[in-house]
Amino acid sequence: MVYRLHCPYPNCPITFKSQHGCTYHVRAVHHGSFNHQPNPQDGQEYEDHHHWHSGSHDTGHGTPALLANDLGQVGQKKEHPHLTALPCDSDGHVCPPGVPPPPRAMAQQGDWHPFDSEVQFNLADLLYRRAELSNSNIDALLDLWARSMGNPAPFRSFKEMHAMIDSSELGDIPWECLRARFSGDVSVGESIPDWMQTDYEIWYRNPDAVVSTMLNSAAFAGQFDLRPYIDLDADGRRRWSNVMSGNMAWRQCANPNALGAMYCPIILGSDKTTVSVATGHVEYHPLYLSIGNVHNTVRRAHQWCSDPNCFPSHPSHTAFRTFKRQLYHSSIAAVLRPLCQGMHEPVVRRCPDGHFRRVIYDLVAFIADYPEQVMLTGLVQGWCPKCRSLPGSLDVYTGPRTARLVEGLTGLLDSKTLWKEYGIDDDVIPFTSDFPRADIHQMLSPDLLHQVIKGTFKDHLVEWVCNYLLAKNGERKANAILDDIDRRIAAVPPFPGLRRFPQGRRFKQWTGDDSKALMKVYVPAIIGYVPDEVIKCLSAFLDACYIARRQDIYSDTLDAFDAALHNFRELREVFRIPGVRPTGFSLPRQHAFFHYRRLIEDFGAPGGLCSSITESRHITAVKKPWRRSNKYNALGQMLLINQRLDKLAAMRSEFTARGMLPGGTGHSSDSTLAASVLGNSRQISDDEDDDCSPVQGQATLGRVKLAQTRARRYPRDIEALSLHIGTPGLHDMALECVADQLCQDANKLPPITGKISVFHSAVATFYAPSDPSGTHGMRRERIRSTPSWRGCGPRRDCAFVVEDETKPGMRGMTVVRVMVLFSFEYGNVHYPCALAHWFKRVRRDPVTGLWVVRPDITTGRRYQSILHLDTLLRGAHLIPVYGNKGLPLDFHYSYSLDAFDSFYVNKYIDHHANEIAF
């Protein structure tokens, strides 16, 4: 019998022999509005014809369900043609076009309910959320308040304060509990293990209520996608950024019941965390939930729901490990069951713009590290959860792994064959089997933190370099080299947000932030001690890594990613020697990196779906509440703490929306259900310890602005200042700066007579969505020029100066070192300036790919001039070219910019620098 594929469109009689023919017909005739998923009776097994590592992707991969010539005008979004997110009333009836949204119920301004006043609310927020005072300390403070003021304190005791917080209806999604117990056979007459008689508690919040709260958040307006879309820039390049720009969201919108509805992709994340080793490895297994409609920058601001679960450990019982894995899946399925109705039929929900819409839910992505992925997919350790490549030869691609394939194999083969030949543990039934259109293998998203940053870089490459030095030099010489590499890392000049390594990279406990910081400075530190092939290998990996970590990824960017990854794959062969990697590179986490092109096309920029987000939530959702509990039966206390934090954050958001609190001045919220992202913003302050931070507000062109407070003990006259800082000709240089601004001859201008103000720092604010930034992608960094920094000598930072805007990257820029920051008035105009020493570009190093600069020496002195701050783009980071000599044991990083003759322009210091300093 010959099976035929039928066109998925109603009333279309065409049939096909292959899936390829059906797909082509849908795209050409029906404009690809639906993606046909073959049914079992079609007699065809769904196969993803992925061109492994070739960089060649057909239209179905890059632009799903649309022909390139059907995208219309470039520079615009092509939104999904059927999930149109039409506004409706609260009963689901579609509204006529142009009808405004119904007003939101809002209390009158000045109503601080359940608190009596602004003072009461802010005091509760300060004591409970920000200061995290203990109950006894709260009572002591309230008692001192009452005695010193002669009037009653805002609260009589901590109990009254807690009761007021608990009485708020804002953020009030109650915790619910599921209980589970082993239900298998228990042998009579044998000793029954404790775990078979134990009730296990799974605490959760109703996910439908959680999603409804997120959808109803007015703070997400402007940072929220109503429909899946395909984005083309003005040059016709496809752009991937947020989840709704990916192929997965478009591909999943095949539910015929959802026409006219809004698509709401559900994103899950899970990762075990340990809160105490001393008390017996107390572990919690939180499950986090978010939605894909909000932009990545909002999701990175930690807008998640969390469900902490606690599982004990019984490592000696194989049966318990099987029970634990299945309990894990059954718990997730039970927790998510309230979403099922909205997966089959649209449900009416209010959206950030105030309109009601019919919403269809869908499980789209799951964030997890490799051990978690193994448990989620029911695989054997060493196998890839995304494809069928064998554990010993992961570089050989043998096709995708799908839920349909696993289900078919499980029905045909015995457990031993499944385990040995396909890596399938058939004792586990994935939770996705309970939900429509959910395939756990397709849902697994890229994990930059564990697969790339901590996995490939820290656990593999850094370790391989150490082993390479040992294999080539012997233990004694290799240790001396490693000691000098550590001194080089410690000698790196400071930069905003750069974590310092006083002892280099030799410390026991690594965090994700440690790995990210080492990536920024590692390559220049090992130059001269390893062959060029090793440097090129690490540089190729870093290039691919930084491309994958961008917020906006284009089609040609993916080609550059493929090229860098291909180079890395070839260059890593230098480590295939005894003592390093004689058996090759069949490593699951490294192998996962080679799936990234497809995963980026499916899910958008990986930074929006990274386990670094869920790991940061461990701190607020699990670790801090644990430390605030009495450590005995702590879970209930932790849930109550989180509940109160949610209420305080929701109230702060509500009061801010009413105008009762200033917007954008809050602090980072511990809430998992915060209705506003304003709590993650920070004002530009004059705090000298505040090196860098996200900035809230709309994306704008960047600027550099002097600090708010001038430095003391400096002359106010420009000639006196010239003598004070030992810089002759300061007045003439300042007059040249004015002449450049006025486009006049400096010789014809009158002298500067106004008072001079000196500053120790300036703040650069710029659009950098790939770095930790505000919800609109804005970030700020401080450029410092101070004679004393933390008691360790002067700090004079460097900055980029744009010389020619028509030339790309470093070809149109140069680097200066900011020696003095000052301002003066001239002709009733304020001039913020910087006295700068110039560097000149030497070459682009062919091994590292980094630009090399040297101080610009003129007549035996460094060339210097005064620049208006408008000419500065942002801070720059230089790392010395260390050469072949070792550093002195007492060398301090404050000397680095003066002690060396040439420097690398560090394009790895952050993502924005990586995008401009090429």
Coordinates of N, CA and C in Angstrom, one line a residue, residues 433-619:
S433 N 3.7 14.4 27.6 CA 2.8 13.5 27.0 C 1.3 13.9 27.4
D434 N 1.1 14.7 28.4 CA -0.2 15.1 28.9 C -0.7 16.4 28.2
F435 N 0.1 17.0 27.3 CA -0.3 18.3 26.8 C -0.2 18.3 25.3
P436 N -1.1 19.0 24.6 CA -1.2 19.0 23.1 C 0.0 19.8 22.6
R437 N 0.5 19.3 21.4 CA 1.6 20.0 20.7 C 2.9 20.1 21.4
A438 N 3.1 19.4 22.5 CA 4.3 19.6 23.3 C 5.2 18.4 23.1
D439 N 6.4 18.8 22.7 CA 7.5 17.8 22.5 C 8.7 18.2 23.3
I440 N 9.0 17.5 24.3 CA 10.1 17.9 25.2 C 11.4 18.0 24.5
H441 N 11.7 17.3 23.5 CA 12.9 17.4 22.7 C 13.0 18.7 21.9
Q442 N 11.9 19.1 21.4 CA 11.9 20.4 20.7 C 11.8 21.5 21.7
M443 N 11.3 21.4 22.9 CA 11.2 22.4 23.8 C 12.5 22.8 24.4
L444 N 13.5 22.0 24.5 CA 14.7 22.3 25.2 C 15.4 23.4 24.5
S445 N 15.7 24.5 25.2 CA 16.2 25.7 24.6 C 17.7 25.7 24.9
P446 N 18.5 26.6 24.2 CA 19.9 26.7 24.4 C 20.2 27.2 25.8
D447 N 21.3 26.7 26.4 CA 21.7 27.1 27.8 C 23.1 27.6 27.7
L448 N 23.2 29.0 27.5 CA 24.5 29.6 27.4 C 25.4 29.4 28.6
L449 N 24.8 29.4 29.8 CA 25.6 29.4 31.0 C 26.3 28.0 31.2
H450 N 25.5 26.9 31.2 CA 26.1 25.6 31.5 C 26.7 24.9 30.3
Q451 N 26.2 25.2 29.1 CA 26.7 24.5 27.9 C 27.9 25.3 27.3
V452 N 27.9 26.6 27.4 CA 28.9 27.4 26.7 C 29.9 28.0 27.7
I453 N 29.4 28.8 28.7 CA 30.3 29.6 29.5 C 31.0 28.7 30.6
K454 N 30.2 28.0 31.4 CA 30.8 27.2 32.4 C 31.2 25.8 31.8
G455 N 30.5 25.3 30.8 CA 30.8 24.0 30.3 C 32.0 24.1 29.3
T456 N 31.8 24.6 28.2 CA 32.8 24.6 27.1 C 34.0 25.4 27.6
F457 N 33.8 26.6 28.1 CA 34.9 27.5 28.4 C 35.7 27.1 29.7
K458 N 34.9 27.1 30.8 CA 35.6 26.9 32.1 C 36.0 25.5 32.3
D459 N 35.0 24.5 32.1 CA 35.3 23.1 32.4 C 36.2 22.5 31.4
H460 N 36.1 22.9 30.1 CA 36.9 22.3 29.1 C 38.1 23.1 28.7
L461 N 37.9 24.3 28.1 CA 39.1 25.0 27.5 C 40.1 25.4 28.5
V462 N 39.7 26.0 29.6 CA 40.6 26.5 30.6 C 41.4 25.3 31.2
E463 N 40.6 24.2 31.4 CA 41.3 23.0 32.0 C 42.2 22.4 30.9
W464 N 41.8 22.4 29.7 CA 42.7 21.8 28.6 C 44.0 22.6 28.5
V465 N 43.9 23.9 28.6 CA 45.1 24.8 28.5 C 46.1 24.4 29.7
C466 N 45.6 24.2 30.9 CA 46.4 23.8 32.0 C 47.0 22.4 31.7
N467 N 46.2 21.5 31.3 CA 46.8 20.2 31.0 C 47.8 20.2 29.8
Y468 N 47.5 21.1 28.9 CA 48.5 21.2 27.7 C 49.8 21.7 28.2
L469 N 49.8 22.7 29.1 CA 51.1 23.2 29.7 C 51.8 22.1 30.5
L470 N 51.1 21.3 31.2 CA 51.7 20.2 32.0 C 52.2 19.2 31.1
A471 N 51.5 18.8 30.0 CA 52.0 17.8 29.1 C 53.2 18.2 28.3
K472 N 53.3 19.5 28.0 CA 54.4 20.0 27.2 C 55.7 20.5 28.0
N473 N 55.4 20.9 29.2 CA 56.5 21.5 30.0 C 56.9 20.7 31.2
G474 N 56.1 19.8 31.6 CA 56.4 19.1 32.9 C 55.8 19.9 34.1
E475 N 55.6 19.2 35.2 CA 54.9 19.8 36.3 C 55.5 21.1 36.8
R476 N 56.9 21.1 37.0 CA 57.5 22.2 37.7 C 57.5 23.5 36.8
K477 N 57.8 23.3 35.6 CA 57.8 24.5 34.7 C 56.4 25.0 34.4
A478 N 55.5 24.0 34.2 CA 54.1 24.4 34.0 C 53.5 25.1 35.1
N479 N 53.8 24.8 36.4 CA 53.3 25.5 37.5 C 53.8 26.9 37.6
A480 N 55.1 27.1 37.2 CA 55.7 28.4 37.1 C 54.9 29.3 36.1
I481 N 54.6 28.6 34.9 CA 53.9 29.4 33.9 C 52.5 29.7 34.3
L482 N 51.8 28.8 35.0 CA 50.5 29.0 35.5 C 50.5 30.1 36.5
D483 N 51.5 30.2 37.3 CA 51.6 31.3 38.3 C 51.7 32.6 37.6
D484 N 52.5 32.7 36.6 CA 52.6 34.0 35.9 C 51.3 34.3 35.1
I485 N 50.7 33.3 34.6 CA 49.4 33.6 33.9 C 48.4 34.2 35.0
D486 N 48.4 33.6 36.2 CA 47.6 34.2 37.3 C 47.9 35.6 37.6
R487 N 49.3 35.9 37.6 CA 49.7 37.3 37.8 C 49.2 38.2 36.7
R488 N 49.2 37.7 35.5 CA 48.8 38.5 34.3 C 47.3 38.8 34.5
I489 N 46.5 37.8 34.8 CA 45.1 38.0 35.0 C 44.8 39.0 36.1
A490 N 45.6 38.9 37.2 CA 45.4 39.9 38.3 C 45.8 41.3 37.9
A491 N 46.7 41.4 36.9 CA 47.2 42.7 36.5 C 46.4 43.5 35.5
V492 N 45.3 42.9 35.1 CA 44.4 43.5 34.1 C 43.8 44.8 34.7
P493 N 43.9 45.9 33.9 CA 43.3 47.2 34.4 C 41.8 47.1 34.8
P494 N 41.4 47.9 35.8 CA 40.0 47.8 36.2 C 39.0 48.3 35.1
F495 N 37.8 47.9 35.2 CA 36.7 48.3 34.3 C 35.4 48.1 34.9
P496 N 34.4 49.0 34.6 CA 33.1 48.8 35.3 C 32.5 47.4 35.2
G497 N 32.2 46.8 36.3 CA 31.5 45.5 36.3 C 32.5 44.4 36.1
L498 N 33.8 44.6 36.0 CA 34.8 43.5 35.8 C 35.1 42.9 37.1
R499 N 34.9 41.7 37.3 CA 35.3 41.0 38.5 C 36.8 40.8 38.6
R500 N 37.4 41.1 39.7 CA 38.8 41.0 39.8 C 39.3 39.6 40.3
F501 N 40.4 39.2 39.8 CA 41.0 37.9 40.3 C 42.3 38.2 40.9
P502 N 42.3 38.5 42.2 CA 43.6 38.9 42.9 C 44.6 37.7 42.9
Q503 N 44.2 36.5 42.9 CA 45.1 35.4 42.8 C 44.9 34.6 41.4
G504 N 44.5 35.4 40.4 CA 44.4 34.8 39.1 C 43.1 33.9 39.1
R505 N 43.2 32.7 38.4 CA 42.0 31.9 38.2 C 42.1 30.7 39.1
R506 N 42.9 30.7 40.1 CA 43.1 29.5 40.9 C 42.2 29.6 42.2
F507 N 41.0 29.3 42.2 CA 40.2 29.2 43.3 C 39.2 28.1 43.2
K508 N 38.7 27.6 44.3 CA 38.0 26.3 44.3 C 36.5 26.5 43.8
Q509 N 35.8 27.4 44.3 CA 34.4 27.5 44.1 C 34.1 28.5 42.9
W510 N 33.7 28.0 41.8 CA 33.4 28.8 40.6 C 31.9 29.1 40.5
T511 N 31.6 30.3 40.2 CA 30.2 30.7 39.9 C 30.2 31.0 38.4
G512 N 28.9 31.2 37.9 CA 28.8 31.6 36.5 C 29.4 32.9 36.3
D513 N 29.3 33.9 37.2 CA 29.9 35.2 37.0 C 31.4 35.1 37.0
D514 N 32.0 34.2 37.7 CA 33.4 34.0 37.7 C 33.8 33.6 36.3
S515 N 33.1 32.6 35.7 CA 33.4 32.1 34.4 C 33.3 33.2 33.3
K516 N 32.2 34.0 33.4 CA 32.0 35.1 32.5 C 33.1 36.2 32.6
A517 N 33.6 36.4 33.8 CA 34.6 37.4 34.0 C 36.0 36.9 33.5
L518 N 36.3 35.6 33.7 CA 37.5 35.1 33.1 C 37.5 35.1 31.6
M519 N 36.4 34.9 31.0 CA 36.3 34.9 29.5 C 36.8 36.2 29.0
K520 N 36.5 37.3 29.8 CA 36.8 38.6 29.3 C 38.3 38.9 29.2
V521 N 39.1 38.2 30.0 CA 40.6 38.6 30.1 C 41.5 37.4 29.9
Y522 N 41.0 36.3 29.6 CA 41.9 35.1 29.6 C 42.8 35.0 28.4
V523 N 42.4 35.3 27.2 CA 43.2 35.1 26.0 C 44.5 35.9 26.1
P524 N 44.5 37.2 26.3 CA 45.8 37.9 26.4 C 46.7 37.4 27.5
A525 N 46.2 36.8 28.5 CA 47.0 36.3 29.6 C 47.8 35.1 29.3
I526 N 47.4 34.3 28.3 CA 48.1 33.0 28.0 C 49.0 33.2 26.7
I527 N 48.9 34.3 26.1 CA 49.7 34.5 24.8 C 51.2 34.4 25.2
G528 N 52.0 33.7 24.4 CA 53.4 33.5 24.6 C 53.7 32.2 25.3
Y529 N 52.7 31.6 26.0 CA 52.9 30.4 26.7 C 52.3 29.2 26.0
V530 N 51.5 29.4 25.0 CA 50.8 28.3 24.3 C 51.0 28.6 22.8
P531 N 50.9 27.6 21.9 CA 51.0 27.9 20.5 C 49.9 28.8 19.9
D532 N 50.1 29.4 18.8 CA 49.1 30.2 18.2 C 47.8 29.5 17.9
E533 N 47.9 28.2 17.6 CA 46.7 27.4 17.3 C 45.8 27.4 18.5
V534 N 46.4 27.3 19.7 CA 45.5 27.4 21.0 C 44.9 28.7 21.1
I535 N 45.6 29.8 20.9 CA 45.0 31.1 20.9 C 43.9 31.3 19.9
K536 N 44.2 30.8 18.7 CA 43.1 30.9 17.6 C 41.9 30.1 18.0
C537 N 42.1 28.9 18.6 CA 41.0 28.1 19.0 C 40.1 28.8 20.1
L538 N 40.7 29.4 21.1 CA 40.0 30.1 22.1 C 39.3 31.4 21.5
S539 N 40.0 32.0 20.6 CA 39.4 33.2 20.0 C 38.2 32.9 19.1
A540 N 38.3 31.8 18.4 CA 37.2 31.4 17.6 C 36.0 31.0 18.4
F541 N 36.3 30.3 19.6 CA 35.2 30.0 20.5 C 34.5 31.2 21.1
L542 N 35.4 32.2 21.5 CA 34.8 33.4 22.1 C 34.0 34.2 21.1
D543 N 34.5 34.2 19.8 CA 33.7 34.9 18.8 C 32.3 34.3 18.6
A544 N 32.3 33.0 18.5 CA 31.0 32.3 18.4 C 30.1 32.5 19.7
C545 N 30.8 32.5 20.8 CA 30.0 32.7 22.1 C 29.4 34.1 22.2
Y546 N 30.2 35.1 21.8 CA 29.7 36.5 21.9 C 28.6 36.7 20.9
I547 N 28.7 36.1 19.7 CA 27.6 36.2 18.7 C 26.3 35.6 19.3
A548 N 26.5 34.4 19.9 CA 25.3 33.8 20.4 C 24.6 34.5 21.5
R549 N 25.4 35.4 22.2 CA 24.9 36.1 23.4 C 24.3 37.4 23.0
R550 N 24.2 37.8 21.8 CA 23.7 39.1 21.4 C 22.2 39.1 21.5
Q551 N 21.6 40.2 21.7 CA 20.2 40.4 21.8 C 19.5 40.3 20.4
D552 N 20.1 40.9 19.4 CA 19.6 40.9 18.0 C 20.6 40.1 17.1
I553 N 20.1 39.0 16.5 CA 20.9 38.2 15.7 C 20.3 38.2 14.3
Y554 N 21.1 38.4 13.3 CA 20.7 38.5 11.9 C 21.1 37.3 11.1
S555 N 20.6 37.2 9.9 CA 20.9 36.0 9.1 C 22.4 36.0 8.8
D556 N 23.0 37.1 8.5 CA 24.4 37.1 8.2 C 25.2 36.9 9.5
T557 N 24.7 37.3 10.6 CA 25.3 37.1 11.9 C 25.4 35.6 12.2
L558 N 24.3 34.8 11.8 CA 24.4 33.4 11.9 C 25.4 32.8 11.0
D559 N 25.6 33.3 9.9 CA 26.7 32.8 9.0 C 28.1 33.0 9.7
A560 N 28.2 34.2 10.3 CA 29.5 34.4 11.0 C 29.6 33.5 12.2
F561 N 28.5 33.2 12.8 CA 28.5 32.2 13.9 C 28.9 30.9 13.4
D562 N 28.4 30.4 12.3 CA 28.8 29.1 11.7 C 30.2 29.1 11.4
A563 N 30.8 30.2 10.8 CA 32.2 30.2 10.5 C 33.1 30.1 11.7
A564 N 32.7 30.9 12.8 CA 33.5 30.8 14.0 C 33.5 29.4 14.6
L565 N 32.3 28.8 14.6 CA 32.1 27.5 15.2 C 32.9 26.5 14.4
H566 N 32.9 26.6 13.1 CA 33.6 25.7 12.2 C 35.1 25.8 12.5
N567 N 35.6 27.0 12.7 CA 37.0 27.2 13.0 C 37.4 26.6 14.3
F568 N 36.5 26.8 15.3 CA 36.7 26.2 16.6 C 36.8 24.7 16.6
R569 N 35.9 24.2 15.8 CA 35.8 22.7 15.7 C 37.1 22.1 15.1
E570 N 37.7 22.9 14.1 CA 38.9 22.4 13.5 C 40.1 22.7 14.4
L571 N 40.1 23.9 15.0 CA 41.3 24.3 15.8 C 41.4 23.5 17.1
R572 N 40.4 23.0 17.7 CA 40.4 22.3 18.9 C 41.2 21.0 18.8
E573 N 41.5 20.6 17.6 CA 42.3 19.4 17.4 C 43.7 19.5 18.0
V574 N 44.1 20.7 18.2 CA 45.4 20.9 18.8 C 45.5 20.3 20.2
F575 N 44.4 20.1 20.9 CA 44.3 19.5 22.2 C 44.3 17.9 22.1
R576 N 44.2 17.4 20.9 CA 44.1 15.9 20.8 C 45.5 15.3 21.0
I577 N 46.0 15.4 22.2 CA 47.3 14.9 22.6 C 47.2 14.1 23.9
P578 N 48.1 13.2 24.2 CA 48.1 12.5 25.5 C 48.2 13.5 26.6
G579 N 47.3 13.3 27.6 CA 47.3 14.2 28.7 C 46.2 15.3 28.6
V580 N 45.7 15.5 27.4 CA 44.7 16.5 27.3 C 43.4 15.8 26.8
R581 N 43.2 15.6 25.4 CA 42.1 15.0 24.9 C 42.5 13.9 23.8
P582 N 43.1 12.9 24.2 CA 43.5 11.9 23.2 C 42.4 11.1 22.6
T583 N 41.2 11.1 23.3 CA 40.1 10.3 22.8 C 39.1 11.2 22.0
G584 N 39.4 12.5 21.9 CA 38.5 13.3 21.0 C 37.6 14.2 21.8
F585 N 36.5 14.6 21.2 CA 35.7 15.7 21.8 C 34.2 15.4 21.8
S586 N 33.9 14.1 22.1 CA 32.5 13.7 22.1 C 31.9 14.1 23.5
L587 N 31.7 15.4 23.7 CA 31.2 15.9 24.9 C 29.8 16.6 24.8
P588 N 28.8 16.1 25.5 CA 27.4 16.6 25.3 C 27.3 18.1 25.4
R589 N 28.0 18.8 26.3 CA 27.8 20.2 26.4 C 28.4 20.9 25.2
Q590 N 29.6 20.5 24.8 CA 30.2 21.1 23.6 C 29.4 20.8 22.4
H591 N 28.9 19.5 22.3 CA 28.1 19.1 21.2 C 26.8 20.0 21.1
A592 N 26.3 20.4 22.2 CA 25.0 21.2 22.2 C 25.3 22.5 21.5
F593 N 26.5 23.1 21.5 CA 26.8 24.3 20.9 C 26.6 24.3 19.4
F594 N 26.7 23.1 18.8 CA 26.6 23.0 17.4 C 25.1 22.9 16.9
H595 N 24.2 22.8 17.9 CA 22.8 22.9 17.6 C 22.3 24.4 17.6
Y596 N 23.2 25.3 18.0 CA 22.7 26.7 18.3 C 22.1 27.4 17.1
R597 N 22.6 27.2 15.9 CA 22.0 28.0 14.8 C 20.5 27.6 14.7
R598 N 20.2 26.4 14.7 CA 18.8 26.0 14.6 C 18.0 26.5 15.8
L599 N 18.6 26.4 17.0 CA 17.9 26.8 18.2 C 17.7 28.3 18.2
I600 N 18.6 29.1 17.7 CA 18.4 30.5 17.6 C 17.3 30.8 16.6
E601 N 17.2 30.1 15.5 CA 16.1 30.3 14.6 C 14.8 29.9 15.2
D602 N 14.8 29.0 16.1 CA 13.6 28.5 16.7 C 13.1 29.4 17.9
F603 N 14.0 29.8 18.7 CA 13.7 30.5 20.0 C 14.1 31.9 20.1
G604 N 14.8 32.4 19.1 CA 15.3 33.8 19.1 C 16.6 33.8 19.9
A605 N 17.0 35.0 20.3 CA 18.3 35.2 21.0 C 18.4 34.3 22.2
P606 N 19.5 33.5 22.4 CA 19.6 32.6 23.5 C 19.7 33.3 24.9
G607 N 20.1 34.6 24.9 CA 20.2 35.3 26.2 C 18.8 35.4 26.9
G608 N 17.7 35.3 26.2 CA 16.4 35.4 26.8 C 15.9 34.1 27.4
L609 N 16.7 33.0 27.1 CA 16.3 31.7 27.6 C 17.5 31.0 28.1
C610 N 18.1 31.5 29.1 CA 19.4 31.0 29.7 C 19.2 30.7 31.1
S611 N 19.9 29.6 31.6 CA 19.7 29.2 33.0 C 20.4 30.2 33.9
S612 N 21.1 31.2 33.4 CA 21.6 32.2 34.3 C 20.4 33.0 34.9
I613 N 19.3 33.1 34.2 CA 18.1 33.8 34.7 C 17.5 33.0 35.8
T614 N 17.3 31.7 35.6 CA 16.7 30.8 36.7 C 17.7 30.7 37.9
E615 N 19.0 30.6 37.6 CA 19.9 30.5 38.7 C 19.9 31.8 39.6
S616 N 19.7 32.9 38.9 CA 19.6 34.2 39.7 C 18.4 34.2 40.5
R617 N 17.3 33.5 40.0 CA 16.1 33.4 40.8 C 16.2 32.5 42.0
H618 N 17.2 31.5 41.9 CA 17.4 30.7 43.1 C 17.7 31.6 44.3
I619 N 18.4 32.7 44.1 CA 18.8 33.5 45.3 C 17.6 34.1 46.0

